[in-house]
PDB file of C-alpha atoms in Angstrom:
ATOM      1  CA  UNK A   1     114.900 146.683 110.552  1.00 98.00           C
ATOM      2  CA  UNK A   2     116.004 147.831 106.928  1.00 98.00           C
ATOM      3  CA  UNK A   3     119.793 147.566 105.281  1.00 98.00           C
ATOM      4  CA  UNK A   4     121.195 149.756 103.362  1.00 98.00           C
ATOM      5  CA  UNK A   5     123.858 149.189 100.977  1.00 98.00           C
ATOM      6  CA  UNK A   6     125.801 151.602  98.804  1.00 98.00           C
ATOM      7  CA  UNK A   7     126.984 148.693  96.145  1.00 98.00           C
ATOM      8  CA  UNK A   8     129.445 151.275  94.626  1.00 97.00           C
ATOM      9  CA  UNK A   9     131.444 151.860  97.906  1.00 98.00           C
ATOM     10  CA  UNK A  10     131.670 148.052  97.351  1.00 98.00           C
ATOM     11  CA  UNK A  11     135.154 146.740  96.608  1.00 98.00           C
ATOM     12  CA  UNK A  12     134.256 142.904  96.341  1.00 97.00           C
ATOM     13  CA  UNK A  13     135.834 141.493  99.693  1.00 97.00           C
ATOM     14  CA  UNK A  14     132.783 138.877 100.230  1.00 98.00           C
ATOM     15  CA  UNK A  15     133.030 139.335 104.430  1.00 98.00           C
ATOM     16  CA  UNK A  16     129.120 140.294 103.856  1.00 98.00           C
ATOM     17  CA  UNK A  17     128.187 136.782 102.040  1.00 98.00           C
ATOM     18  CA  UNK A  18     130.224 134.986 104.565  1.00 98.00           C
ATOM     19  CA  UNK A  19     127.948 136.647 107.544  1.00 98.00           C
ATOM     20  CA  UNK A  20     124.447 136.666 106.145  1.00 98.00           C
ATOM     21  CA  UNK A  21     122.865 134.919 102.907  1.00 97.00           C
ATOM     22  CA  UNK A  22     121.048 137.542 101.798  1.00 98.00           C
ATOM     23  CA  UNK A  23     124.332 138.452 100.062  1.00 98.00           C
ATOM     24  CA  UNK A  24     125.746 136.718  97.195  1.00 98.00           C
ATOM     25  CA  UNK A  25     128.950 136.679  95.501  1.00 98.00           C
ATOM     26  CA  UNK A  26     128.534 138.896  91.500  1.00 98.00           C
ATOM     27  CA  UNK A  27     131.801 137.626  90.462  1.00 97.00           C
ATOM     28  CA  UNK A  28     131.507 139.197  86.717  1.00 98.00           C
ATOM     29  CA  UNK A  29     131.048 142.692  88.736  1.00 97.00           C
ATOM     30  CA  UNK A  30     133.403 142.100  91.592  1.00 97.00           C
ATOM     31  CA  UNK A  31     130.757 143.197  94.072  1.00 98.00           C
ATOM     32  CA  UNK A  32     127.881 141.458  96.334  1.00 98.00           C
ATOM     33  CA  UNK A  33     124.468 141.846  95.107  1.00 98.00           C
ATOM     34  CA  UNK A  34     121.648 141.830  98.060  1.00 98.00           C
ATOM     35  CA  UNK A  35     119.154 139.571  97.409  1.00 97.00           C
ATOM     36  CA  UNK A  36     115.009 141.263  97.669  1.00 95.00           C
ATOM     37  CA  UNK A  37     116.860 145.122  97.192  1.00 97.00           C
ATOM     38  CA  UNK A  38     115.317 147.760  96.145  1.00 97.00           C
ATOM     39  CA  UNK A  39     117.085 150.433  94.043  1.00 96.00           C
ATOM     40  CA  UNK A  40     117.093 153.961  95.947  1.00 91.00           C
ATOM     41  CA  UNK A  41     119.784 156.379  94.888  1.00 93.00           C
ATOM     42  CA  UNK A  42     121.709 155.258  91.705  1.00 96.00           C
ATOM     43  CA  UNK A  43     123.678 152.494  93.317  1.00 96.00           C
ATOM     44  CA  UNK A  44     122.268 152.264  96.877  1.00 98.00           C
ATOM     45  CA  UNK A  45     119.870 149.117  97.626  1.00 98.00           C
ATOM     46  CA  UNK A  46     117.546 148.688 100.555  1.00 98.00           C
ATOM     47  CA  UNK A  47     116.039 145.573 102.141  1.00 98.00           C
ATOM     48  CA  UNK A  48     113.672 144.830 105.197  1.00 98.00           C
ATOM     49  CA  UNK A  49     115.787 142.316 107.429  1.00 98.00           C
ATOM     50  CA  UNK A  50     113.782 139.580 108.599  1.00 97.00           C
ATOM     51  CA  UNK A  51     113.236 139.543 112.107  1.00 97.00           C
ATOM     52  CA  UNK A  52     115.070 135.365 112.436  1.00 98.00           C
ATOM     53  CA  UNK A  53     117.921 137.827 110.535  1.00 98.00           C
ATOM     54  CA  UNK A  54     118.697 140.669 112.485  1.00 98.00           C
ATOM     55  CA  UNK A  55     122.131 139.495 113.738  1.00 98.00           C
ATOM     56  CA  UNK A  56     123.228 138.165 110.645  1.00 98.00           C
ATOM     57  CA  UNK A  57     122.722 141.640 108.704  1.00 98.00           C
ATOM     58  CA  UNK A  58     124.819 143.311 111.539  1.00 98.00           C
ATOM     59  CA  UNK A  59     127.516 141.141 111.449  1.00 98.00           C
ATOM     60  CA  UNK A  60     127.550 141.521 107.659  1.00 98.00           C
ATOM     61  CA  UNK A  61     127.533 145.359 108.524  1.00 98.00           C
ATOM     62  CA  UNK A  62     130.166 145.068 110.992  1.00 98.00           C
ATOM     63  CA  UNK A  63     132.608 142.988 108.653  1.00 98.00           C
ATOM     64  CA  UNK A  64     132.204 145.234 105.684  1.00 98.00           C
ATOM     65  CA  UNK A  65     135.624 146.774 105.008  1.00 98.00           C
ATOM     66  CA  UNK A  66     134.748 149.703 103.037  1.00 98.00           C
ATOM     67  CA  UNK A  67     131.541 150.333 105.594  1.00 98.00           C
ATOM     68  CA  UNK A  68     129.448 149.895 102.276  1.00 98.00           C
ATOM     69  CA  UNK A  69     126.001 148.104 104.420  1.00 98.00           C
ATOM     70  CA  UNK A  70     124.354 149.970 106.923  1.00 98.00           C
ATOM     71  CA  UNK A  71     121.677 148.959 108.962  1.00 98.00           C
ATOM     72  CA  UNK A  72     118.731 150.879 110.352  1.00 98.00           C
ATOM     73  CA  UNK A  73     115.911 150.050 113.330  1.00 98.00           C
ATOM     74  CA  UNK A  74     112.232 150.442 113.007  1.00 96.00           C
ATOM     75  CA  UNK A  75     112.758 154.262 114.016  1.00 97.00           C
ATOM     76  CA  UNK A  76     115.506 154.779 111.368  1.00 97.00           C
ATOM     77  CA  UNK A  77     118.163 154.872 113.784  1.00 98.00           C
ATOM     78  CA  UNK A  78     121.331 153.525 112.165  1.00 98.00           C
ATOM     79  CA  UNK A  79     122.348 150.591 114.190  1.00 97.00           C
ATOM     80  CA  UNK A  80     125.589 149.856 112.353  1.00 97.00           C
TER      81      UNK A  80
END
């Protein structure tokens, strides 16, 4: 599985480093940073999810206000 996350949609709510540690609080920028990302588009990061972290990456999906984090199977079907 793969995340994506679009760091400019961000707004800097923190439900994402509550629900899985590969996020981390960037309090100078007021966003989350995702640890291991890769930069795509200008402002978009990707990640593989570790399989032990699959749930974790949907919750933090899931609890994203701003539906900045999406998350994609092995297939690149969007999951959340």
């Amino acid at each position: 599985m793969r995340v994506r996350y679009d760091r400019d949609t961000c707004i800097g709510m923190f439900q994402c480093v509550e629900e899985w540690g590969a996020f981390e609080r960037n309090m100078d920028a007021g966003k989350a940073d995702l640890d291991g990302a890769t930069e795509g588009e200008p402002g978009v990061y990707e990640a593989e999810i570790p399989a032990d972290a699959e749930l974790d990456a949907e919750f933090a999906a899931r609890a994203c206000p701003v539906d900045a984090i999406e998350v994609y199977d092995d297939d690149g079907e969007q999951v959340v």
